[in-house]
Short mmCIF file of C-alpha atoms in Angstrom, two decimals:
data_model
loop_
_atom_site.label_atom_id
_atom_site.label_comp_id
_atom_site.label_asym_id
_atom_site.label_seq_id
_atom_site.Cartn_x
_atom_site.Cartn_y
_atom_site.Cartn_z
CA UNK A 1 3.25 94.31 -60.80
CA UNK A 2 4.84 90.84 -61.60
CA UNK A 3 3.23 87.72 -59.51
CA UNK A 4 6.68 87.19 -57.70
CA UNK A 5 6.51 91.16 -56.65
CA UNK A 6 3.28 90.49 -55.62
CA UNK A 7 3.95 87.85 -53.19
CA UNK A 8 6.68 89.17 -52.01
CA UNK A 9 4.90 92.17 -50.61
CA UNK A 10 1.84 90.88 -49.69
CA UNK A 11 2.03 87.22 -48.39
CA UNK A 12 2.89 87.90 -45.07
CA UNK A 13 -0.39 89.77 -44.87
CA UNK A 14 -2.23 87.80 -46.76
CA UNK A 15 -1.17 84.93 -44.15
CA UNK A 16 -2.95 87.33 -41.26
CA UNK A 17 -5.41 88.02 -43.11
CA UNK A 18 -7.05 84.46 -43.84
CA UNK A 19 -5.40 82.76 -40.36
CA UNK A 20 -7.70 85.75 -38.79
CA UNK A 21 -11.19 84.75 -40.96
CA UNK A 22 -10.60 81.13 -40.94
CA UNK A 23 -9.11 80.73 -36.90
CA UNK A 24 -7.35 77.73 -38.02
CA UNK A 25 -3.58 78.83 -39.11
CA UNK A 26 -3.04 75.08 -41.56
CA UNK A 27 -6.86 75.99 -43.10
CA UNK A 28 -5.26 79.43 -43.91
CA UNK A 29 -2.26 78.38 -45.05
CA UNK A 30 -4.01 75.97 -47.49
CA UNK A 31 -6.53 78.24 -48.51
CA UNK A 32 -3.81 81.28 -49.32
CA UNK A 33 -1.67 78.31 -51.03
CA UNK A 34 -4.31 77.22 -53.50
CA UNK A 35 -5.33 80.59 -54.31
CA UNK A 36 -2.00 81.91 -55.53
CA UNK A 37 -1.15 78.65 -57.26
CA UNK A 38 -4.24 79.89 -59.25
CA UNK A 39 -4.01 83.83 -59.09
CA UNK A 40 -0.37 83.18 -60.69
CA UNK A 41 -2.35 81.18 -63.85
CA UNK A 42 -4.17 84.17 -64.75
CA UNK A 43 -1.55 86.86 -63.36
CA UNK A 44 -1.94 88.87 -66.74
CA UNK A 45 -5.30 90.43 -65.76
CA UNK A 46 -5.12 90.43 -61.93
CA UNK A 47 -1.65 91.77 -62.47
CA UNK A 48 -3.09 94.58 -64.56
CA UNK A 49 -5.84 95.48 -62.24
CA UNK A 50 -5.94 98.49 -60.27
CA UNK A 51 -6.33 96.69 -56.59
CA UNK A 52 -4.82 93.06 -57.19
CA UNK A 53 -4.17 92.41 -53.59
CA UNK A 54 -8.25 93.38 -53.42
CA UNK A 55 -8.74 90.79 -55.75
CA UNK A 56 -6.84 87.96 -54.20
CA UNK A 57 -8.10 88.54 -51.39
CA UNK A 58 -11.65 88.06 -52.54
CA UNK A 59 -10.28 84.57 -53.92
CA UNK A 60 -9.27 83.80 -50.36
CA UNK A 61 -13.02 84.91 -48.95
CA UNK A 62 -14.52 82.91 -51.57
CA UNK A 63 -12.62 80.20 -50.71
CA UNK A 64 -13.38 79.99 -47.30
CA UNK A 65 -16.54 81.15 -47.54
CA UNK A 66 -17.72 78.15 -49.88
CA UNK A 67 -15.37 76.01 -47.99
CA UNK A 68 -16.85 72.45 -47.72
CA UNK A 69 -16.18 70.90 -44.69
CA UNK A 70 -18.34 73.24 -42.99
CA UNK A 71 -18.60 70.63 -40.10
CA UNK A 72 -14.66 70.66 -39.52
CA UNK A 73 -14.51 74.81 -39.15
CA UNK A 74 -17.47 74.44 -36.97
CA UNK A 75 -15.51 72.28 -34.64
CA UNK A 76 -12.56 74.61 -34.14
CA UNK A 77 -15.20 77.25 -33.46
CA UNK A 78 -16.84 75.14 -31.05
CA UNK A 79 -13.73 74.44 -29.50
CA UNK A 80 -12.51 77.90 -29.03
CA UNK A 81 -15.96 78.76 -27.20
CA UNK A 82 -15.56 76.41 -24.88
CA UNK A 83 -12.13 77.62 -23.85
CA UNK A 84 -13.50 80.96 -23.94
CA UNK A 85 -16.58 80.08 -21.33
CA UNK A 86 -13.68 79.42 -18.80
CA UNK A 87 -11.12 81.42 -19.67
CA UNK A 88 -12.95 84.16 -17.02
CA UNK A 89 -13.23 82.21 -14.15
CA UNK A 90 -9.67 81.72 -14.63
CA UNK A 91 -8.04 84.55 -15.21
CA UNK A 92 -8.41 88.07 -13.79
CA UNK A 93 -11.12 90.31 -15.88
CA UNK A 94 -8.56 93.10 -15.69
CA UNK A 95 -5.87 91.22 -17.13
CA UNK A 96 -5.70 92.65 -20.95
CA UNK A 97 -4.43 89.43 -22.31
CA UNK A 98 -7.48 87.60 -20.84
CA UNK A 99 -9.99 90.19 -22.28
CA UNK A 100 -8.14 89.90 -25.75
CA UNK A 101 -8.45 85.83 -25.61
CA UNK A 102 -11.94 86.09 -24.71
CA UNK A 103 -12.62 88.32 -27.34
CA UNK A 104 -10.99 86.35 -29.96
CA UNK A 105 -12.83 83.42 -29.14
CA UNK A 106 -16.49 84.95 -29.35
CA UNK A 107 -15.04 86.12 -33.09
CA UNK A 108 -14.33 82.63 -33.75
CA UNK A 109 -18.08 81.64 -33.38
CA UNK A 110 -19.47 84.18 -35.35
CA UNK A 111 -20.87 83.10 -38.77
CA UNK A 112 -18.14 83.32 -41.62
CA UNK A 113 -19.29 86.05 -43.06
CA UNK A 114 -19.56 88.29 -40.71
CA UNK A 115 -16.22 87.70 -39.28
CA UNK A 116 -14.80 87.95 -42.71
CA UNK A 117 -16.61 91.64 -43.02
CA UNK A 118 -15.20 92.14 -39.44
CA UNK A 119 -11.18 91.52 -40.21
CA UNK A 120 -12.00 93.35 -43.13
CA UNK A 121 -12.80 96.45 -41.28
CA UNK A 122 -10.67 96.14 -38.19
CA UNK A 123 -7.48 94.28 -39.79
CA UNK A 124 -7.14 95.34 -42.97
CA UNK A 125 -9.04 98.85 -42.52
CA UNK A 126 -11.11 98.49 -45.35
CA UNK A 127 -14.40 100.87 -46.33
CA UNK A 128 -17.61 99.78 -46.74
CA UNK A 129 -16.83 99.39 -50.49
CA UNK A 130 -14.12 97.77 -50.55
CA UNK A 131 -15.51 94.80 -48.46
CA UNK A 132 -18.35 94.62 -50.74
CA UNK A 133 -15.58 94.39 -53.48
CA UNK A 134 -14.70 91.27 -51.34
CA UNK A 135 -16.99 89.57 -50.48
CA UNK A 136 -18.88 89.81 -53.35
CA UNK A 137 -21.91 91.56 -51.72
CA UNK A 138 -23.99 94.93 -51.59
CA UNK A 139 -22.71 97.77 -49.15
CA UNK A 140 -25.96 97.25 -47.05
CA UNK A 141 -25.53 93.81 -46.92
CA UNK A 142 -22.30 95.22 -45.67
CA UNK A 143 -23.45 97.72 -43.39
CA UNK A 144 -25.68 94.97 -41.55
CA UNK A 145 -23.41 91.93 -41.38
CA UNK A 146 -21.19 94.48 -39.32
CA UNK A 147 -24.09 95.77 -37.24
CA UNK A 148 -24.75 92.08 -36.65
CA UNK A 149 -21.71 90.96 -35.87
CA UNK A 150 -21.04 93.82 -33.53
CA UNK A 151 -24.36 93.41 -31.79
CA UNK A 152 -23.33 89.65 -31.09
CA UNK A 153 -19.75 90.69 -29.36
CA UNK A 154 -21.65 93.75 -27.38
CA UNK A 155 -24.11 91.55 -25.98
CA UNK A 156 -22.00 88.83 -25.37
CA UNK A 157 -19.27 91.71 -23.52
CA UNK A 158 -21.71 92.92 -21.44
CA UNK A 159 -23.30 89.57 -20.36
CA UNK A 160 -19.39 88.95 -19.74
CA UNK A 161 -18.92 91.67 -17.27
CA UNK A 162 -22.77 91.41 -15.44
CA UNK A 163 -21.45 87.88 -14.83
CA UNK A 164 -17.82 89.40 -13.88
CA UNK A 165 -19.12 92.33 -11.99
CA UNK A 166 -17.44 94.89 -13.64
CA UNK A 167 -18.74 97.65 -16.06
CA UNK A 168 -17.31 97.81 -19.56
CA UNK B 1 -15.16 97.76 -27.95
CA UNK B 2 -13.10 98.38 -31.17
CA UNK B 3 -9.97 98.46 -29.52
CA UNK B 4 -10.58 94.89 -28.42
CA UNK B 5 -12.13 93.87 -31.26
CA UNK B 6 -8.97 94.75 -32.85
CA UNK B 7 -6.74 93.55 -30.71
CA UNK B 8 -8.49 90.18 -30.86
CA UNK B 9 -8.42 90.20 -34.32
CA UNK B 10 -4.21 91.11 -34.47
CA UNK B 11 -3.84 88.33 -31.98
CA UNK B 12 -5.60 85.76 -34.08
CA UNK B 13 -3.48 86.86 -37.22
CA UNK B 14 -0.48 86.64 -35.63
CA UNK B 15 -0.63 82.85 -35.20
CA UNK B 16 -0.34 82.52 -38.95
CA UNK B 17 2.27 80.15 -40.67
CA UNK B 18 5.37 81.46 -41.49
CA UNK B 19 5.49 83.12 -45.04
CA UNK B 20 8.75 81.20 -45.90
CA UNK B 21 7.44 78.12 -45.55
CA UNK B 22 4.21 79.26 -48.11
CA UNK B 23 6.42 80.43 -50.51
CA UNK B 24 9.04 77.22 -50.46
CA UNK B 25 5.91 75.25 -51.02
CA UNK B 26 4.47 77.49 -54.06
CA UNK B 27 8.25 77.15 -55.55
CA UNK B 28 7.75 73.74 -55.08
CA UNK B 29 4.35 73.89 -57.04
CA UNK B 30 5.76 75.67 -59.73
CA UNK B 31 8.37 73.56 -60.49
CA UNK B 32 5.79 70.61 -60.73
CA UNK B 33 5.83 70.54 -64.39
CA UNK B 34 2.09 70.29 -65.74
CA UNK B 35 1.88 66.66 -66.80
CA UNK B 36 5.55 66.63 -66.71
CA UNK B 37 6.00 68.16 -70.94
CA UNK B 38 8.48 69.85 -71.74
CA UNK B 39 8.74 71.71 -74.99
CA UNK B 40 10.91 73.96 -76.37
CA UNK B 41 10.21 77.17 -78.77
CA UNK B 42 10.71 74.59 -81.96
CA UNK B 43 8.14 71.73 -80.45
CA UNK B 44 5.34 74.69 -79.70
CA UNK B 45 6.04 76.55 -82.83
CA UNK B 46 6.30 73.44 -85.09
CA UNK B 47 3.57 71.70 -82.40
CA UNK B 48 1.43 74.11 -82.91
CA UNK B 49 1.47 75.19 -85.96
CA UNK B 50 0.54 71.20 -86.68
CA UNK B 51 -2.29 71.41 -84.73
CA UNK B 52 -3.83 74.67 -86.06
CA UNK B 53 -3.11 74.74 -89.51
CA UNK B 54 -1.54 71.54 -91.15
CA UNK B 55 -3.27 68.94 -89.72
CA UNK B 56 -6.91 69.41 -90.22
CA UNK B 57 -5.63 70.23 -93.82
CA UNK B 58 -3.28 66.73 -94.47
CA UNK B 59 -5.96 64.44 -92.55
CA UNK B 60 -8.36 65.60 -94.85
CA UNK B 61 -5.93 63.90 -97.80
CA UNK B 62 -4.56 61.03 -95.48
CA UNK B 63 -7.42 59.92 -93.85
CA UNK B 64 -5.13 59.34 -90.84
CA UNK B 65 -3.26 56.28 -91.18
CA UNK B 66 -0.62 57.15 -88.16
CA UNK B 67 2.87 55.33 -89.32
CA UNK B 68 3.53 52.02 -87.00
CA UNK B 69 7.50 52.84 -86.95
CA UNK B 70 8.95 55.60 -84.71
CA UNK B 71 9.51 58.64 -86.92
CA UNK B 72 12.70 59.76 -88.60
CA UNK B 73 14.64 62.46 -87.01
CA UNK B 74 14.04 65.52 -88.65
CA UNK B 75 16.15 68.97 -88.80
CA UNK B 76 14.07 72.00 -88.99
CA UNK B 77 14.53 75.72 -89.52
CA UNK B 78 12.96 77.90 -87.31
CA UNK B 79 12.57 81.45 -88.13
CA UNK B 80 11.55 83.79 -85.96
CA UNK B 81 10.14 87.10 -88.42
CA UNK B 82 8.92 90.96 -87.35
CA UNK B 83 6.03 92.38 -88.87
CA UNK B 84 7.43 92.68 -92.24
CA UNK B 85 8.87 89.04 -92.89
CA UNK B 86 12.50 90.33 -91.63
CA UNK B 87 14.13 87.56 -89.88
CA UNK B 88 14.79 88.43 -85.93
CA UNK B 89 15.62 85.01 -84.94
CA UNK B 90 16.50 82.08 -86.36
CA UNK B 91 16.66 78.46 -84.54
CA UNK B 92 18.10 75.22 -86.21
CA UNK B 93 16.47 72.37 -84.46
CA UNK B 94 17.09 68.78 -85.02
CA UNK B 95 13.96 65.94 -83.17
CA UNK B 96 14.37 62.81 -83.09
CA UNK B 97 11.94 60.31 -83.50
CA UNK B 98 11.01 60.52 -79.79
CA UNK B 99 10.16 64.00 -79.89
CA UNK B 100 13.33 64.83 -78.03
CA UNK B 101 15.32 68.51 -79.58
CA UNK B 102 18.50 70.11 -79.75
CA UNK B 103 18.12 73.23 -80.28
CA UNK B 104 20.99 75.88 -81.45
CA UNK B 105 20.47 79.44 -82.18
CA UNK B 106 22.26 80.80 -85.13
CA UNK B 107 23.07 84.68 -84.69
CA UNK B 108 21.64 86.57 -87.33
CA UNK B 109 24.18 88.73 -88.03
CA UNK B 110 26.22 85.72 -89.32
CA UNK B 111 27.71 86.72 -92.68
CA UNK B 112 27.32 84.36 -95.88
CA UNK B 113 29.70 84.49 -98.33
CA UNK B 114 32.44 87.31 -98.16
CA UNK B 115 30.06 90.22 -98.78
CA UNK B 116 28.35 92.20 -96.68
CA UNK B 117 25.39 90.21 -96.72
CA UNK B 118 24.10 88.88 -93.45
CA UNK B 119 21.76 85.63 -92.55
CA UNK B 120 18.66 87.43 -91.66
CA UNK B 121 18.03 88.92 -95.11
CA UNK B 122 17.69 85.57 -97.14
CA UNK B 123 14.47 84.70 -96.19
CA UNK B 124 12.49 88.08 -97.30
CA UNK B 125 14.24 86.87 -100.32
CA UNK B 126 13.70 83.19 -101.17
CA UNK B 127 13.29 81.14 -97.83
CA UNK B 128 15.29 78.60 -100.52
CA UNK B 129 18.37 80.98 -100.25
CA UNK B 130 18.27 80.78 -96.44
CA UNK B 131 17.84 77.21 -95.80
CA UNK B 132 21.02 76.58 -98.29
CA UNK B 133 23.10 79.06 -97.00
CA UNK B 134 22.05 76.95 -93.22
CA UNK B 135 23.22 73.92 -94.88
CA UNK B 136 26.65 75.34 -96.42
CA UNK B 137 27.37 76.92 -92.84
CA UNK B 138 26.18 73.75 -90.54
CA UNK B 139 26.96 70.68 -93.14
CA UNK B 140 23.51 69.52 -92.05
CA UNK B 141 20.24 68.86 -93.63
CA UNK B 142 17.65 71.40 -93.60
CA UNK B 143 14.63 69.13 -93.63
CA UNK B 144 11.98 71.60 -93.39
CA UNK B 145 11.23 75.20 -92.33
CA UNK B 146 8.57 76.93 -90.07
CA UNK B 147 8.28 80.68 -89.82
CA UNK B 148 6.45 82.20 -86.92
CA UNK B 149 5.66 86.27 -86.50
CA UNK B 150 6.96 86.87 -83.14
CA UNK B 151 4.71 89.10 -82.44
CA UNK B 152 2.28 86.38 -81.48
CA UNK B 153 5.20 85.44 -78.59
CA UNK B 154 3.50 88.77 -77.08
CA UNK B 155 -0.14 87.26 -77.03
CA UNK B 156 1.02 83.64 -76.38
CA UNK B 157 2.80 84.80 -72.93
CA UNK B 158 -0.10 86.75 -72.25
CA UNK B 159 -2.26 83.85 -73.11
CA UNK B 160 -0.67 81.25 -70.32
CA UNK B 161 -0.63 83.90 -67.41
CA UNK B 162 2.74 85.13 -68.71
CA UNK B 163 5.96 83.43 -68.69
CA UNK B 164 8.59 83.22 -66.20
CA UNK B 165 11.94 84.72 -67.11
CA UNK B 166 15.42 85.70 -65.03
CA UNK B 167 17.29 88.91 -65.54
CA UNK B 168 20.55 89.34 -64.16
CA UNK B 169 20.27 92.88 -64.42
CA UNK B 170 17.50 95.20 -64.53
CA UNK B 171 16.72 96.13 -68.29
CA UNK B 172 15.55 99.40 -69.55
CA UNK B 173 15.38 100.31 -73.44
CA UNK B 174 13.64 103.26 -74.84
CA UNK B 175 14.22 101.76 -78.50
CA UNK B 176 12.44 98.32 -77.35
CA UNK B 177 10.47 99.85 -74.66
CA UNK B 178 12.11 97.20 -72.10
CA UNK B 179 11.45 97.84 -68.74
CA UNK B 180 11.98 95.46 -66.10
CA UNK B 181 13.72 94.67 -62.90
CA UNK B 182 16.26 92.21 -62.28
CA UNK B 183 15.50 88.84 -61.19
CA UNK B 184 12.72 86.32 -61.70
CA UNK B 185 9.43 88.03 -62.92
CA UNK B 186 6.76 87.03 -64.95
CA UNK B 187 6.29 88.63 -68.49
CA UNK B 188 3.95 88.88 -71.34
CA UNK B 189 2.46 90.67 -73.73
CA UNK B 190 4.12 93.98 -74.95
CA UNK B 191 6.55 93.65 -72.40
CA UNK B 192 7.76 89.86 -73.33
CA UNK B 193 8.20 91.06 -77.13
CA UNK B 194 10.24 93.96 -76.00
CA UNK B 195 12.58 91.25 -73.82
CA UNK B 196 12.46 89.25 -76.99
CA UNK B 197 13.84 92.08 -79.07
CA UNK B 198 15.73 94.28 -77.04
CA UNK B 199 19.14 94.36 -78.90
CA UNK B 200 20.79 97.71 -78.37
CA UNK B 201 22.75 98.09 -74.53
CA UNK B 202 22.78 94.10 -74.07
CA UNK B 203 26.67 93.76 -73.97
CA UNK B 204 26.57 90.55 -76.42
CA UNK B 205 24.37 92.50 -78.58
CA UNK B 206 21.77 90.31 -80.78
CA UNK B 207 23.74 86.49 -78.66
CA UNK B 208 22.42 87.94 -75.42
CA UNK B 209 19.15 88.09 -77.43
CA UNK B 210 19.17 84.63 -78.30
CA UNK B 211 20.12 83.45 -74.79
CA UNK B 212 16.77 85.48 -73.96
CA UNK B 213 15.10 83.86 -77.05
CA UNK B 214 16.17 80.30 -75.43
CA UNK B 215 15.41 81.35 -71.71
CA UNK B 216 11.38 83.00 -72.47
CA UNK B 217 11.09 79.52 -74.62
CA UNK B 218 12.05 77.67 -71.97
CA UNK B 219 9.96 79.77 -69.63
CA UNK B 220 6.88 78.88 -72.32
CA UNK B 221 7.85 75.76 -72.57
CA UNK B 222 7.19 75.19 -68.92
CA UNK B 223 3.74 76.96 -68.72
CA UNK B 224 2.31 74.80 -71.67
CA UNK B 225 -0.64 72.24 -70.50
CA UNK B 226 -2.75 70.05 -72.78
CA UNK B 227 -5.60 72.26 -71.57
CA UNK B 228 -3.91 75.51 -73.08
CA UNK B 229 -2.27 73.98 -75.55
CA UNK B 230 -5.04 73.91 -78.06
CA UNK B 231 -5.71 77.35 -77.52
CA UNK B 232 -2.00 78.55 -77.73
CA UNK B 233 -2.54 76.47 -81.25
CA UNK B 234 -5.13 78.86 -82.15
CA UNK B 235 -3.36 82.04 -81.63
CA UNK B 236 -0.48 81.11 -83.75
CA UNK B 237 -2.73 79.71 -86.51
CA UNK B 238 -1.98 82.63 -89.22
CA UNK B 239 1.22 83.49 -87.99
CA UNK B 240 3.40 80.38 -89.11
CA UNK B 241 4.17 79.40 -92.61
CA UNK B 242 6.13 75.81 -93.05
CA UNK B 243 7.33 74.98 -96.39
CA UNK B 244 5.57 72.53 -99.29
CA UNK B 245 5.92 69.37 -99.05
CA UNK B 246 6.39 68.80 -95.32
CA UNK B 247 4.24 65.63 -94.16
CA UNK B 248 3.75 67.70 -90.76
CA UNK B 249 1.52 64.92 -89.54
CA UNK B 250 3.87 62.24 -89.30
CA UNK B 251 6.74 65.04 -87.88
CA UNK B 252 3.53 65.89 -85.28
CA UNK B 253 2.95 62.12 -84.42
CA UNK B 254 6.18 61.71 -82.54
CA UNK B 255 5.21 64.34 -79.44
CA UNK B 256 3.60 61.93 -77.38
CA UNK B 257 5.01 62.52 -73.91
CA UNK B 258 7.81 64.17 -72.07
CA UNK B 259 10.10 66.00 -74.45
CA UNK B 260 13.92 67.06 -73.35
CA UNK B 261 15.33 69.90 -75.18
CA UNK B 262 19.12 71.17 -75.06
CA UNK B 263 19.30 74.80 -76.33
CA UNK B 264 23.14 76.32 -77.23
CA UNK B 265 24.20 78.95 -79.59
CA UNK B 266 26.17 78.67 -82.59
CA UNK B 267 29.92 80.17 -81.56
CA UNK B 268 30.61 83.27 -83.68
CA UNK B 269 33.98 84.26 -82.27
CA UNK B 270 34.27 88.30 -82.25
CA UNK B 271 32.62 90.86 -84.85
CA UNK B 272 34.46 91.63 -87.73
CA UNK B 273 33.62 94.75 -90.44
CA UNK B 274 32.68 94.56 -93.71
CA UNK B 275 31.64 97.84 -95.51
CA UNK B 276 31.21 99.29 -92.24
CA UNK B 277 28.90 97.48 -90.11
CA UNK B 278 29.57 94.37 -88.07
CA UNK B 279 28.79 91.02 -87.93
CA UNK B 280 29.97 87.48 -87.78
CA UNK B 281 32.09 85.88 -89.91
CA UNK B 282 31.64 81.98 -89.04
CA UNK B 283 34.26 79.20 -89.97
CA UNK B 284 32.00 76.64 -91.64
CA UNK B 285 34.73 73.48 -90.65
CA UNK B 286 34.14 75.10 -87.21
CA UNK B 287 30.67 75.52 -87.27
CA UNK B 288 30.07 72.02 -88.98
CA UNK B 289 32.02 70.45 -86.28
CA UNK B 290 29.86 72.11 -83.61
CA UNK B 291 26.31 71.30 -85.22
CA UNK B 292 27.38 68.01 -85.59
CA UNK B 293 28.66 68.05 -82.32
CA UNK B 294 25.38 68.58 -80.68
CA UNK B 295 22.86 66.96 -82.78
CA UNK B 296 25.09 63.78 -81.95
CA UNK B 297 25.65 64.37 -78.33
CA UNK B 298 24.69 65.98 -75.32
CA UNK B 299 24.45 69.73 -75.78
CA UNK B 300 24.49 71.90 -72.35
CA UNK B 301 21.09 72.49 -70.90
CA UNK B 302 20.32 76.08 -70.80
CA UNK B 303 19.27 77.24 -66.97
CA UNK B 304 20.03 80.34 -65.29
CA UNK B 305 19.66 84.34 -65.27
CA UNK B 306 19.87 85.95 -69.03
CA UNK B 307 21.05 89.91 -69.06
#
C-alpha cells in the first residue's frame, strides 16, 4: 500500500486513536503529525509489512509514551479529575451523558500505559497480541496493565454510586 | 462497565482534530524541500557518481587544490542503460557553473543517418559513435558522458523511502509488470523500474517514457538530503561509467547549494518507417535550434501528472 493510500484510509482513525490515549486533541494531532512525517521516510518497509497501520500506531504509543513533558500531560489529567469530582453533584447519575463524562475523566488519570492498553482493547478492538505488538510489551504485561486499569475504574464506579446512592 | 468504558473512550476520540487540516499540514511538510536542493536525474547521477567513484580516485592525483573561479558550463551525456549496456534513456544536460541544469531528453528511437539505425544502439557500440551522432543532431558540444544501469533507479527509490510520482491514469503492463493506480503514490523498487520502463500501451510510446523518466527524477530529486546522499552515492558506485579524461572534480565542485533544473524533450514530430519499424526522423536545423534554444534560455519546468 502506497503512504498516500495509507493516510487516506487510516488518518481519521489514527486521529481517534491518539486524541483518545493522549486526552489532549493538539498533543494528538502533533504526535500523529510527526510520526507520519517519519513513517513516510521509511514507507518502503512499513509499506511492505503485513499490519502497517499496527506499526504506526506503535510509533504513535511510543511517542506518547516517552513523551517529555510529562508534567504538561499530567496537568490536563489533573484538570479533567477535577471536573470529574463535580460533574456528579451536578448532573443527574441517570443521565447517560453524565456517566460517559465521568467515565472519561477517571480514564484520563490513569497512567499512560494503561490507558493506551485500554483504547487498544475497547477502541480499536485489539487482542492481547496485538497490543503487545504495540506497545512493545509481553502479553502478561498485557493481561495485567488491563486488570489494573480496570480495577482502578471499578473501584472508582462503585465508590461513585455508594456516594450517589445508586447500585451499578 | 465495558459499555461505558467504551463509550467514554468513543467520546474522547471524537474530539480529535479534523483529518483535513493533518493532512494540509503534512502536504505542507512535504513540500518543505530538505535543505532546500534540488537536483535533477543528471546532478544525482553525475553527483553521485563523483562522490563514489571519481573523486576519491582524482584527489588521490590532485591533492585537492579546488579552482578559485566559478566552473565552466559543461554539456553532458547521460545514458540511461538495461542490464546488457542497451541504451533505455538518454538525457543531454548542459550545468552551468552554478550547478544550475537544463535538461532535455532525446527519444531513443531517433534515427541517425537515413538508415534504419536508431540512437540507442551507438553506445553498445563505441560510446564515441553516440556522443557524435548527439553533436551532429543538437550542434552542441558533448563535453563528457556518464552511463548509469537503471536498474539501480529500483534500489535508489527504495533507498529514500520511495519516490513520489503522479499518474494520470492507472497503469497496468504485463510486459513491464506495471501496476499502479492513478494519482500521486509513492514508488520504488521493482515497481519504480517497471514505471521507468513501461513502453508498450503508453499512447506516446517511449516520449511518455521520458516524461516519466523526467517526473520519477524530479520525484528523486526532491527526496535527496545530505544525510542520504552519501549513501545513494554508494549504491550507484559500480553502476556508472563516465568517460577518460573528465576532471569530474572540478565539474563536482560547482554543486554547492540550491540547484534549478528545467527538464523538456527533444520534439520528434510523428513516426516515420524505415525497413519496417518506426521511429523518429529529427530535422537537425530544427533540433539545433531547439537545443540551443534551451541551453540559452528558459526551458519549461516540468510539473504535473505523467500517463
Amino acid at each position: 500500500m502506497g503512504f498516500d493510500q495509507f493516510v487516506a484510509d487510516r488518518l481519521d482513525r489514527l486521529l481517534g486513536y491518539a486524541t483518545a490515549i493522549t486526552c489532549d486533541k493538539h498533543l494528538a494531532q502533533d504526535i500523529v503529525q510527526n510520526v507520519l512525517i517519519r513513517a513516510q521516510g521509511k514507507w518502503e518497509r512499513i509499506g511492505a509489512m503485513d499490519a502497517p497501520y499496527l506499526y504506526v500506531k506503535r510509533m504513535v504509543t511510543n511517542d506518547y509514551l516517552s513523551w517529555r513533558r510529562r508534567r504538561a500531560a499530567r496537568e490536563i489529567a489533573v484538570e479533567r479529575a477535577e471536573l470529574a469530582k463535580h460533574a456528579p453533584s451536578m448532573a443527574d447519575p441517570a443521565d447517560a451523558h453524565a456517566e460517559r463524562e465521568a467515565m472519561r475523566a477517571r480514564i484520563a488519570i490513569l497512567p499512560r500505559k494503561q490507558r493506551a492498553a485500554l483504547v487498544l482493547r475497547f477502541y480499536e478492538d485489539c487482542s492481547d497480541a496485538e497490543i503487545a505488538q504495540v506497545l512493545g510489551c509481553a502479553e502478561s504485561t498485557v493481561r495485567s496493565q488491563l486488570s489494573r486499569a480496570l480495577q482502578t475504574l471499578r473501584t472508582h464506579e462503585l465508590a461513585r454510586s455508594a456516594t450517589l446512592g445508586v447500585h451499578s | 462497565m465495558n459499555d461505558l468504558i467504551r463509550q467514554a473512550i468513543a467520546a474522547e476520540a471524537e474530539e480529535r482534530v479534523d483529518s483535513r487540516t493533518v493532512l494540509a499540514n503534512l502536504h505542507k511538510a512535504k513540500k518543505r524541500k530538505p535543505f532546500g536542493l534540488i537536483v535533477g536525474v543528471a546532478t544525482l547521477t553525475v553527483a553521485a557518481a563523483v562522490a563514489a567513484v571519481v573523486i576519491p580516485t582524482t584527489l588521490k592525483k590532485t591533492d585537492a587544490s579546488p579552482a578559485a573561479q566559478t566552473p565552466a558550463a559543461q554539456n553532458v551525456l547521460l545514458i540511461g542503460t538495461d542490464e546488457y549496456h542497451r541504451t533505455d534513456a538518454l538525457v543531454f544536460a548542459r550545468f552551468e557553473g552554478d550547478g544550475s541544469a537544463t535538461v532535455i531528453s532525446l527519444p531513443r528511437d531517433i534515427y541517425v543517418g537515413s538508415g534504419p539505425d536508431r540512437i540507442n544502439s551507438l553506445y553498445m557500440e563505441d560510446p564515441r559513435k553516440l556522443t557524435d551522432a548527439v553533436e551532429q543532431m543538437t550542434g552542441a558540444k558533448v563535453d563528457h558522458y556518464a552511463a548509469i544501469n537503471m536498474s539501480a533507479f529500483g534500489q535508489i527509490a527504495a533507498a529514500v523511502g520511495g519516490v513520489e510520482v503522479c499518474l494520470s491514469a492507472p497503469a497496468k503492463d504485463p510486459r513491464s509488470g506495471t501496476d499502479l493506480p492513478a494519482g500521486r503514490q509513492l514508488i520504488s523498487g521493482d515497481q519504480a523500474l517497471a514505471f521507468l520502463r513501461q513502453r508498450f500501451d503508453l499512447t506516446g510510446g517511449d516520449l511518455d517514457r521520458a516524461k516519466r523518466h523526467q517526473a520519477f527524477l524530479a520525484g528523486l530529486a526532491a527526496k535527496i538530503t545530505k544525510d542520504n546522499a552519501l549513501m545513494i552515492a554508494r549504491q550507484v558506485s559500480g553502476t556508472i561509467q563516465v568517460d577518460q579524461g573528465w576532471d569530474v572534480a572540478e565539474f563536482a565542485a560547482r554543486f554547492q547549494g540550491p540547484v534549478k533544473i528545467r527538464t523538456t524533450t527533444l520534439p520528434v514530430g510523428e513516426p516515420v518507417q524505415r525497413d519496417g519499424t518506426f521511429g523518429f526522423a529529427v530535422d537537425p536545423a530544427q533540433a539545433k535550434q531547439f537545443v540551443e534554444t534551451q541551453f540559452n534560455g528558459e526551458g519549461p519546468v516540468r510539473d504535473g501528472c505523467v500517463y
